[in-house]
Amino acid sequence: MIYIDPKTLDRVNKWLTPTFDASTQETIKELIANDPETLEDSFYKDLAFGTGGMRGVMGVGDNRINKYTLGRNTQGLSNYLRQQFQGKDISVAIAFDCRHNSKELAQVVANVFSANDINVYLFSDLRPTPELSFAVKFLNCQCGIVLTASHNPPEYNGYKVYWEDGGQLVPPQDSAIISEINSLEYHNINFEAKSERIKLIASEVDDAFAKASIENGSFNTSQQAKDNLKIVFTSLHGTSITMIPRVLEAAGYKKVTVVEEQATPDGDFPTVVSPNPEEPEALKMAIEIAEQQGADIVIGTDPDCDRLGIAVRNAQNKMVILNGNQAMVLKTHFLLEQWKNAGRLNGNQFVASTIVSTPMMRKVTEDFGVIYKEGLTGFKWIAKMVKDFPELEFIGGGEESFGFMVGDFVRDKDAVTATLLACEIAAQKKEGDSSMFEYLQEIYHQYGHYSEHLISIVKKGKKGAQEISEMMAKMRSNPFTEIGGSNVIRIEDYSKNEAVNVKEGTHSQLNIPLSNVLIFYTEDGSKIAARPSGTEPKIKFYISVNTKTETTIEETLQKKINTITADLNVD
């Protein structure tokens, strides 16, 4: 018999009261009788907010996504909004993706807001997450919600919260809202909808978002260049099918092949192992079509259309997938060139990225005389930079996990506009008898050859969370002194915002919010970051290596990565 902690049993018993519907109680009783391990994982803690809001497995319990956990969040958020915007007629915008129960859960959230006398703009059907960020500002809302679990497996769903600037929650709003939520019991939730406060929206926001995307993602590409570019696009059964084909066509790109087998929104994601464009398998079908058609570029987006994967032809004319760092560097360099050529750079612009992304971003940005800013993982921190530095113009920014944002009309990673930007680069380079791949090699030749590798280790449930915590604790108490045959010269611990110069034994402060991240820098320029995911049961190790040699580049970089991976000794 599996032991269940008495505190967990207390949580379970609260859900077996009349506050919860009969179906929920019946499911709990079945878990008690037949699956006590799942029961414990469903109830042992409250599902927490992470870098991307609240995300988790759907089901009954405090540690699951369901009408009650989302209802409690929404009730707490309603209370906070009424405190912060006293005397205002408060409005929120709500969107949802293709996942199972997303539409129904979005309606639950809308009902709770309306029950609390808050006006709701609810998208009538699934829409990309970046369009929700846009809608918050476009509709002058105080808040926005999107029901999504991004690229997680089918059993997941989630709840992302946006503030009035269109960016995701950041301090101090996040902790204040969490405190408000934690002060509530489930019986405090008001589910009684006021239908007159809920307005369905569609074309008016779609039209405005598409127009803004084209304005921000277009860079004087000739129509001939657009006509000559062959594009293969897959939505991976997600929301991007509602917007990306429309935007590409309106921007002048006619030769777009949509992967029909993956075009229908489907929360089971039946044609892929994972709907994550970071995984090469997800783009396999699109790449096969591209090879058959002789296409120039493949674009694939995740279910909520905030990340995109890109494949282009290499020097051997074969389609290869760009990793997130490569795609980010290409887009950033191109944007900086466009701004420079237009005479728009005057020292008051900035580009942003994250602490686990490639160091190449800093080198490229600063070479153009543009300010470079770095934040924690998650686009909410980039959006916060845009908000915190209104005197500076935001050119663009990205992160290694396939997200990019062009300009500040959206305050989140935006695969719609980033797709158009990628096509602009590909079209212009092809017109100039070059390619995106050759363009990347030119950038490497100028700034040095960089290569990155991600190790992602899944540790599920309560036991997994403890194992991840122990791994981080071990690296802090007994830090690496050498990695990959090179001495560690600097250690950054973001849990206490401290940097250690290993050679000199000196300590300095890091000016960034606290986070459970460790970064090691070595003498040969390598960078190794360890970070538990904020939204998934994973710990991630981000490895970046570089070389200035012009021969045996790939072999040299891969050897470095292999040596570092072996030294980390993680599984």
XYZ file of C-alpha atoms in Angstrom:
571
model
C 0.000 0.000 0.000
C 1.321 3.458 -0.905
C 1.662 5.865 2.025
C -0.160 9.177 1.574
C 0.848 12.137 3.696
C -1.888 13.198 6.188
C -1.702 16.790 4.874
C -2.431 15.502 1.392
C -5.399 13.528 2.729
C -6.730 16.711 4.333
C -6.603 18.365 0.906
C -8.420 15.399 -0.644
C -11.203 15.514 1.953
C -11.888 19.198 1.196
C -12.649 18.208 -2.385
C -15.203 15.652 -1.170
C -17.545 18.376 0.047
C -20.573 19.982 -1.670
C -18.382 22.848 -2.962
C -17.276 20.461 -5.710
C -19.550 18.833 -8.263
C -20.550 15.174 -8.193
C -18.367 14.230 -11.166
C -15.259 15.638 -9.480
C -15.991 13.796 -6.242
C -16.601 10.529 -8.084
C -13.260 10.816 -9.893
C -11.478 11.417 -6.577
C -13.101 8.318 -5.038
C -11.918 6.242 -7.985
C -8.363 7.511 -7.458
C -8.529 6.664 -3.761
C -9.604 3.119 -4.598
C -7.442 2.421 -7.626
C -4.592 4.910 -8.058
C -3.279 6.375 -4.782
C -0.006 7.439 -6.447
C -1.817 9.713 -8.910
C -4.049 10.865 -6.066
C -1.047 12.051 -4.064
C 0.508 13.826 -7.051
C -2.836 15.511 -7.763
C -3.202 16.932 -4.261
C 0.157 17.212 -2.481
C 0.613 20.890 -3.405
C -1.031 23.828 -5.163
C -0.167 24.153 -8.834
C 2.273 27.052 -8.916
C 2.922 29.938 -11.277
C 6.166 29.595 -13.243
C 7.931 31.520 -16.015
C 4.940 31.026 -18.312
C 2.088 31.315 -15.818
C 0.371 28.241 -14.439
C 0.699 25.049 -16.452
C 0.030 21.440 -15.577
C -1.753 18.175 -16.223
C -5.537 18.381 -16.456
C -7.509 16.504 -13.814
C -8.963 16.811 -10.323
C -7.004 18.248 -7.399
C -5.002 21.233 -6.220
C -2.030 20.255 -8.387
C -4.036 19.962 -11.591
C -5.646 22.218 -14.181
C -9.428 22.182 -13.714
C -12.393 24.545 -13.360
C -11.754 24.979 -9.638
C -8.025 25.767 -9.703
C -8.550 28.161 -12.617
C -11.701 29.528 -10.986
C -9.782 30.252 -7.779
C -7.012 31.966 -9.764
C -9.579 34.066 -11.587
C -11.423 34.998 -8.406
C -8.168 36.124 -6.818
C -7.210 38.026 -9.938
C -10.667 39.662 -10.007
C -10.231 40.802 -6.398
C -6.791 42.217 -7.189
C -7.997 44.029 -10.311
C -10.805 45.680 -8.353
C -8.285 46.828 -5.739
C -5.836 48.211 -8.310
C -8.341 49.887 -10.625
C -10.908 51.290 -8.223
C -13.526 53.386 -9.949
C -12.634 52.014 -13.383
C -14.819 49.935 -15.638
C -12.391 46.997 -15.786
C -11.984 44.853 -18.891
C -10.079 41.649 -19.631
C -9.385 39.831 -22.903
C -9.416 36.022 -23.038
C -8.044 33.702 -25.726
C -7.560 29.961 -25.925
C -5.696 27.421 -28.030
C -6.477 24.036 -29.586
C -6.008 21.935 -26.477
C -8.624 19.690 -24.963
C -10.930 21.698 -22.691
C -9.338 25.043 -23.612
C -12.572 26.514 -24.940
C -14.604 25.245 -21.974
C -12.037 26.470 -19.443
C -11.886 29.862 -21.191
C -15.643 30.109 -20.709
C -15.268 29.256 -17.015
C -12.695 32.026 -16.636
C -14.950 34.463 -18.507
C -17.869 33.508 -16.262
C -15.929 34.208 -13.070
C -14.682 37.583 -14.293
C -18.179 38.597 -15.362
C -19.634 37.414 -12.052
C -17.270 39.902 -10.419
C -18.582 42.765 -12.600
C -15.567 42.738 -14.904
C -16.110 43.128 -18.656
C -14.813 40.293 -20.803
C -13.685 40.244 -24.449
C -13.700 36.530 -25.269
C -12.337 35.305 -28.594
C -15.050 33.314 -30.343
C -12.573 30.635 -31.432
C -8.950 29.633 -30.978
C -6.313 32.303 -31.643
C -2.505 32.668 -31.388
C -1.147 33.726 -28.008
C 0.610 36.826 -29.439
C -2.754 38.045 -30.700
C -4.021 37.987 -27.101
C -1.051 40.135 -26.028
C -1.893 42.544 -28.860
C -5.609 42.535 -27.963
C -4.965 43.625 -24.370
C -3.530 46.952 -25.555
C -5.728 47.263 -28.637
C -8.914 46.912 -26.556
C -7.559 48.998 -23.646
C -7.911 46.123 -21.204
C -6.390 45.979 -17.751
C -5.619 42.283 -18.024
C -5.510 39.349 -20.420
C -5.690 35.568 -20.094
C -4.820 32.844 -22.561
C -5.652 29.180 -21.981
C -2.679 27.249 -23.355
C 0.087 24.830 -22.436
C 2.310 25.860 -25.342
C 4.152 22.787 -26.669
C 3.499 20.462 -23.714
C 1.996 16.965 -24.221
C -1.777 16.579 -24.828
C -2.655 15.987 -21.165
C -1.486 19.501 -20.231
C -3.226 22.846 -20.208
C -2.404 26.203 -18.677
C -3.296 29.753 -17.781
C -1.114 32.722 -18.744
C -1.846 36.148 -17.285
C -1.058 39.445 -19.045
C -1.147 42.948 -17.597
C -2.369 46.186 -19.186
C 0.886 46.754 -21.121
C 0.333 43.461 -22.958
C 3.196 41.715 -21.167
C 2.944 38.756 -18.830
C 2.809 39.196 -15.083
C 6.047 40.258 -13.413
C 6.897 41.482 -9.907
C 5.270 42.960 -7.940
C 1.932 42.021 -9.525
C 2.653 38.288 -9.601
C 3.384 37.847 -5.886
C 0.539 40.159 -4.874
C -1.930 38.203 -7.007
C -0.628 34.873 -5.729
C -1.113 36.101 -2.159
C -4.667 37.090 -2.994
C -5.313 33.668 -4.563
C -3.805 31.837 -1.596
C -6.102 33.702 0.789
C -9.164 32.211 -0.916
C -11.015 28.963 -0.415
C -12.737 27.249 -3.313
C -16.154 28.164 -1.938
C -15.209 31.832 -2.416
C -15.305 31.448 -6.214
C -18.232 33.183 -7.888
C -19.116 31.081 -10.935
C -22.448 32.833 -11.624
C -21.853 34.477 -14.994
C -23.329 37.820 -16.006
C -23.708 37.209 -19.729
C -24.239 40.885 -20.524
C -20.613 41.523 -19.504
C -19.175 38.938 -21.937
C -18.588 40.059 -25.530
C -17.367 37.684 -28.238
C -14.662 39.110 -30.504
C -13.125 37.976 -33.785
C -12.502 39.863 -37.032
C -11.959 43.363 -35.631
C -8.940 42.226 -33.593
C -7.771 39.800 -36.292
C -7.657 42.575 -38.881
C -5.741 44.959 -36.635
C -3.259 42.313 -35.524
C -2.569 41.139 -39.086
C -2.011 44.719 -40.230
C 0.396 45.438 -37.354
C 2.287 42.208 -37.969
C 2.831 43.100 -41.629
C 3.916 46.650 -40.757
C 6.478 45.415 -38.213
C 7.709 42.349 -40.087
C 8.169 43.773 -43.598
C 11.469 45.287 -44.800
C 11.200 46.541 -48.380
C 11.488 43.141 -50.005
C 10.747 43.331 -53.719
C 7.666 41.591 -55.037
C 9.869 39.622 -57.410
C 11.860 38.268 -54.456
C 8.631 37.313 -52.703
C 7.330 35.605 -55.840
C 10.514 33.541 -56.104
C 10.461 32.249 -52.508
C 8.952 28.805 -51.948
C 7.653 28.326 -48.405
C 6.357 25.204 -46.637
C 4.373 25.962 -43.492
C 2.978 23.708 -40.757
C 0.855 24.772 -37.813
C 1.440 21.403 -36.064
C -2.321 21.174 -35.387
C -2.258 24.506 -33.552
C -3.598 28.054 -33.675
C -1.197 29.574 -36.204
C -3.344 28.256 -39.051
C -5.778 31.086 -38.218
C -3.227 33.840 -38.876
C 0.111 32.956 -40.508
C -1.199 31.933 -43.978
C -3.308 35.105 -43.992
C -0.389 37.351 -43.037
C 1.995 35.785 -45.558
C -0.531 36.176 -48.370
C -1.337 39.769 -47.443
C 2.402 40.544 -47.281
C 2.802 39.304 -50.865
C 4.032 35.730 -50.446
C 2.074 33.536 -52.855
C 4.106 30.323 -52.984
C 3.112 28.939 -49.587
C 2.399 25.228 -49.188
C 0.483 24.386 -46.023
C 1.020 20.871 -44.643
C -2.606 19.798 -44.849
C -2.166 16.716 -42.650
C -1.199 19.030 -39.787
C -3.448 21.993 -40.592
C -6.526 20.975 -38.580
C -6.344 22.105 -34.920
C -6.251 18.994 -32.744
C -5.301 18.734 -29.076
C -4.058 15.168 -29.571
C -1.409 16.362 -32.073
C -1.816 13.042 -33.921
C 0.981 13.336 -36.520
C 3.831 14.252 -34.146
C 5.429 12.818 -31.032
C 5.558 16.342 -29.610
C 4.125 19.568 -31.106
C 7.347 21.369 -30.259
C 9.295 22.924 -33.164
C 12.417 22.584 -31.012
C 12.186 18.829 -31.698
C 13.449 17.879 -35.188
C 10.753 15.186 -35.495
C 8.016 17.834 -35.386
C 9.195 19.332 -38.693
C 9.850 15.988 -40.413
C 6.674 15.995 -42.538
C 7.149 19.624 -43.614
C 10.795 19.030 -44.531
C 9.885 15.993 -46.643
C 7.413 18.139 -48.603
C 10.018 20.904 -48.940
C 12.524 18.443 -50.405
C 9.910 17.173 -52.871
C 8.960 20.686 -53.981
C 12.402 22.263 -53.890
C 11.205 24.790 -51.311
C 13.567 27.358 -49.833
C 12.313 27.528 -46.254
C 10.200 25.539 -43.799
C 8.331 27.184 -40.935
C 6.647 25.267 -38.107
C 4.965 26.757 -35.045
C 3.949 25.357 -31.675
C 0.244 24.999 -30.710
C -0.228 28.531 -29.366
C 1.930 30.144 -32.070
C 4.516 31.897 -29.958
C 7.515 29.762 -31.001
C 8.664 28.855 -34.486
C 11.116 26.404 -35.952
C 12.915 27.174 -39.221
C 14.596 24.855 -41.723
C 16.658 26.156 -44.666
C 18.930 24.712 -47.349
C 22.583 24.231 -46.409
C 25.665 24.341 -48.626
C 24.838 20.827 -49.894
C 21.291 21.984 -50.797
C 19.713 19.841 -48.043
C 17.126 21.154 -45.592
C 18.590 21.664 -42.103
C 16.873 22.945 -38.981
C 18.246 26.103 -37.398
C 18.398 25.942 -33.632
C 16.825 28.721 -31.586
C 20.087 30.560 -31.046
C 20.972 30.517 -34.744
C 17.519 31.757 -35.779
C 17.657 34.483 -33.143
C 21.097 35.699 -34.243
C 20.015 35.746 -37.917
C 16.882 37.776 -37.209
C 18.686 40.144 -34.865
C 21.557 40.798 -37.280
C 19.105 41.385 -40.139
C 17.012 43.803 -38.069
C 20.117 45.729 -37.013
C 21.255 45.960 -40.626
C 17.840 47.238 -41.682
C 17.780 49.871 -38.962
C 21.354 50.933 -39.741
C 20.707 51.192 -43.485
C 17.601 53.270 -42.809
C 19.616 55.639 -40.586
C 17.500 54.762 -37.563
C 20.306 53.872 -35.121
C 21.270 56.753 -32.813
C 22.290 55.039 -29.566
C 18.766 55.044 -28.119
C 17.829 51.523 -29.233
C 18.155 48.172 -27.526
C 17.998 44.450 -28.216
C 17.162 41.914 -25.531
C 17.755 38.246 -24.807
C 18.054 35.890 -21.837
C 20.831 34.654 -19.565
C 20.696 31.108 -21.011
C 20.849 32.202 -24.654
C 23.965 32.390 -26.829
C 26.643 34.960 -25.848
C 26.780 35.778 -29.566
C 23.713 37.990 -29.155
C 25.704 40.470 -27.094
C 28.624 40.507 -29.552
C 26.398 41.165 -32.568
C 24.251 43.811 -30.900
C 27.082 45.808 -29.386
C 29.012 45.704 -32.684
C 26.202 47.823 -34.167
C 26.504 50.292 -31.280
C 23.143 49.200 -29.901
C 22.405 48.611 -26.205
C 22.126 44.932 -25.222
C 19.963 43.887 -22.271
C 19.733 40.450 -20.728
C 17.040 39.026 -18.466
C 15.826 35.821 -16.922
C 14.281 33.061 -19.033
C 10.818 33.955 -20.257
C 9.558 36.708 -22.515
C 7.829 38.444 -19.642
C 11.243 39.808 -18.667
C 11.885 41.159 -22.172
C 8.429 42.759 -22.155
C 9.283 44.292 -18.778
C 12.421 45.846 -20.258
C 10.321 47.518 -22.954
C 8.039 48.867 -20.219
C 10.885 49.906 -17.892
C 12.873 51.813 -20.535
C 10.320 53.895 -22.450
C 13.081 56.315 -23.488
C 14.668 53.535 -25.579
C 13.352 52.006 -28.790
C 13.050 48.230 -28.749
C 14.300 46.707 -32.009
C 13.696 43.060 -31.242
C 14.763 40.205 -29.065
C 14.631 36.491 -28.544
C 15.543 33.461 -26.514
C 17.151 30.140 -27.319
C 13.855 28.248 -27.056
C 12.666 29.376 -30.515
C 10.908 32.583 -29.442
C 11.347 36.019 -31.032
C 9.637 39.410 -30.803
C 9.844 42.144 -33.455
C 9.181 45.642 -32.145
C 6.901 46.339 -29.195
C 3.397 46.169 -30.684
C 3.197 42.713 -29.084
C 4.737 42.153 -25.661
C 5.407 38.421 -25.958
C 7.197 36.073 -28.324
C 5.336 36.198 -31.602
C 5.647 33.465 -34.222
C 3.336 35.322 -36.619
C 5.574 38.356 -37.155
C 8.764 36.314 -36.694
C 7.616 34.011 -39.514
C 7.161 36.973 -41.829
C 10.578 38.323 -40.792
C 12.210 34.966 -41.552
C 10.611 34.941 -45.003
C 11.815 38.497 -45.651
C 15.377 37.413 -44.869
C 15.116 34.298 -47.034
C 13.600 36.195 -49.965
C 16.167 39.001 -49.909
C 19.107 36.619 -49.587
C 17.842 34.407 -52.426
C 17.396 37.468 -54.633
C 21.033 38.337 -53.916
C 22.204 34.842 -54.978
C 22.771 33.871 -51.366
C 20.680 32.077 -48.719
C 19.837 32.218 -45.023
C 22.399 29.483 -44.399
C 25.150 31.422 -46.195
C 24.105 34.527 -44.289
C 24.593 32.642 -41.008
C 28.073 31.510 -42.102
C 28.982 35.134 -42.877
C 27.919 36.153 -39.374
C 29.952 33.314 -37.846
C 32.986 34.348 -39.905
C 32.700 37.868 -38.504
C 31.975 37.112 -34.842
C 33.332 33.600 -34.273
C 31.702 30.204 -34.610
C 29.281 29.350 -31.811
C 27.445 26.139 -31.089
C 24.858 25.431 -28.420
C 23.443 22.236 -26.963
C 20.530 21.636 -24.598
C 20.244 18.725 -22.176
C 16.691 18.420 -20.865
C 16.026 15.864 -18.123
C 12.448 15.003 -17.144
C 11.791 14.255 -13.452
C 8.055 13.831 -12.905
C 5.993 14.143 -9.735
C 6.890 14.871 -6.130
C 9.930 12.555 -6.198
C 11.184 14.186 -9.390
C 10.891 17.680 -7.908
C 13.007 16.543 -4.945
C 15.648 15.038 -7.258
C 15.901 18.279 -9.230
C 16.253 20.256 -6.011
C 19.035 17.931 -4.850
C 20.885 18.290 -8.173
C 20.903 22.069 -7.880
C 21.927 21.911 -4.210
C 24.855 19.627 -5.055
C 26.135 21.973 -7.763
C 25.977 24.872 -5.300
C 27.677 23.098 -2.404
C 30.317 21.424 -4.585
C 30.641 23.599 -7.735
C 32.581 22.538 -10.803
C 36.187 23.755 -10.910
C 36.783 22.428 -14.424
C 34.385 21.612 -17.250
C 35.329 20.229 -20.642
C 39.032 20.441 -19.878
C 38.867 24.171 -19.155
C 39.020 25.861 -15.741
C 35.898 27.524 -14.397
C 36.657 31.238 -13.996
C 33.251 32.645 -13.030
C 30.116 31.299 -11.342
C 26.808 33.164 -11.328
C 24.174 32.059 -8.817
C 20.912 33.820 -9.532
C 19.220 32.359 -6.449
C 21.194 34.907 -4.420
C 22.199 37.258 -7.253
C 25.876 36.685 -6.698
C 28.780 36.276 -9.103
C 32.081 34.741 -8.015
C 35.373 35.449 -9.778
C 37.004 32.079 -9.113
C 40.576 33.197 -9.898
C 40.481 36.248 -7.658
C 38.066 34.867 -5.076
C 35.980 38.034 -5.257
C 32.194 38.345 -5.095
C 29.895 40.815 -6.846
C 26.165 41.393 -7.119
C 24.016 40.665 -10.173
C 21.364 43.231 -10.995
C 18.538 40.880 -11.913
C 15.535 39.306 -10.126
C 16.193 36.151 -8.120
C 15.866 32.845 -9.935
C 16.983 29.251 -9.467
C 19.749 29.352 -12.091
C 23.469 28.545 -11.957
C 25.874 29.553 -14.734
C 29.513 28.460 -15.072
C 31.973 30.236 -17.397
C 35.282 28.652 -18.405
C 38.623 29.984 -19.622
C 38.022 28.846 -23.194
C 34.801 30.879 -23.461
C 32.344 28.082 -22.793
C 29.164 28.775 -20.843
C 27.118 26.156 -18.989
C 23.804 27.054 -17.327
C 21.668 24.824 -15.101
C 18.024 25.744 -14.649
C 14.941 23.870 -13.424
C 11.959 24.643 -15.666
C 9.295 26.904 -14.195
C 6.430 25.202 -16.039
C 7.522 21.610 -16.681
C 8.970 18.755 -14.557
C 12.426 19.253 -16.049
C 15.906 20.437 -15.310
C 17.749 21.936 -18.265
C 21.459 22.343 -18.959
C 22.353 24.937 -21.605
C 25.820 24.545 -23.136
C 27.468 27.172 -25.342
C 30.897 26.732 -26.926
C 32.808 28.717 -29.533
C 35.929 28.745 -31.651
C 37.676 31.177 -33.988
C 39.234 28.462 -36.133
C 38.126 28.341 -39.771
C 38.927 24.625 -40.214
C 37.254 21.545 -38.716
C 34.740 23.894 -37.101
C 31.908 21.448 -36.518
C 34.264 18.748 -35.262
C 35.961 21.163 -32.850
C 32.694 22.486 -31.428
C 31.050 19.066 -31.144
C 34.098 17.689 -29.338
C 33.810 20.517 -26.801
C 30.102 19.840 -26.291
C 30.690 16.089 -25.854
C 33.412 16.668 -23.285
C 31.273 19.123 -21.303
C 28.270 16.773 -21.441
C 30.379 13.928 -20.059
C 31.711 16.141 -17.254
C 28.211 17.190 -16.210
C 27.377 13.503 -15.616
C 23.625 14.075 -15.486
C 20.809 11.697 -16.389
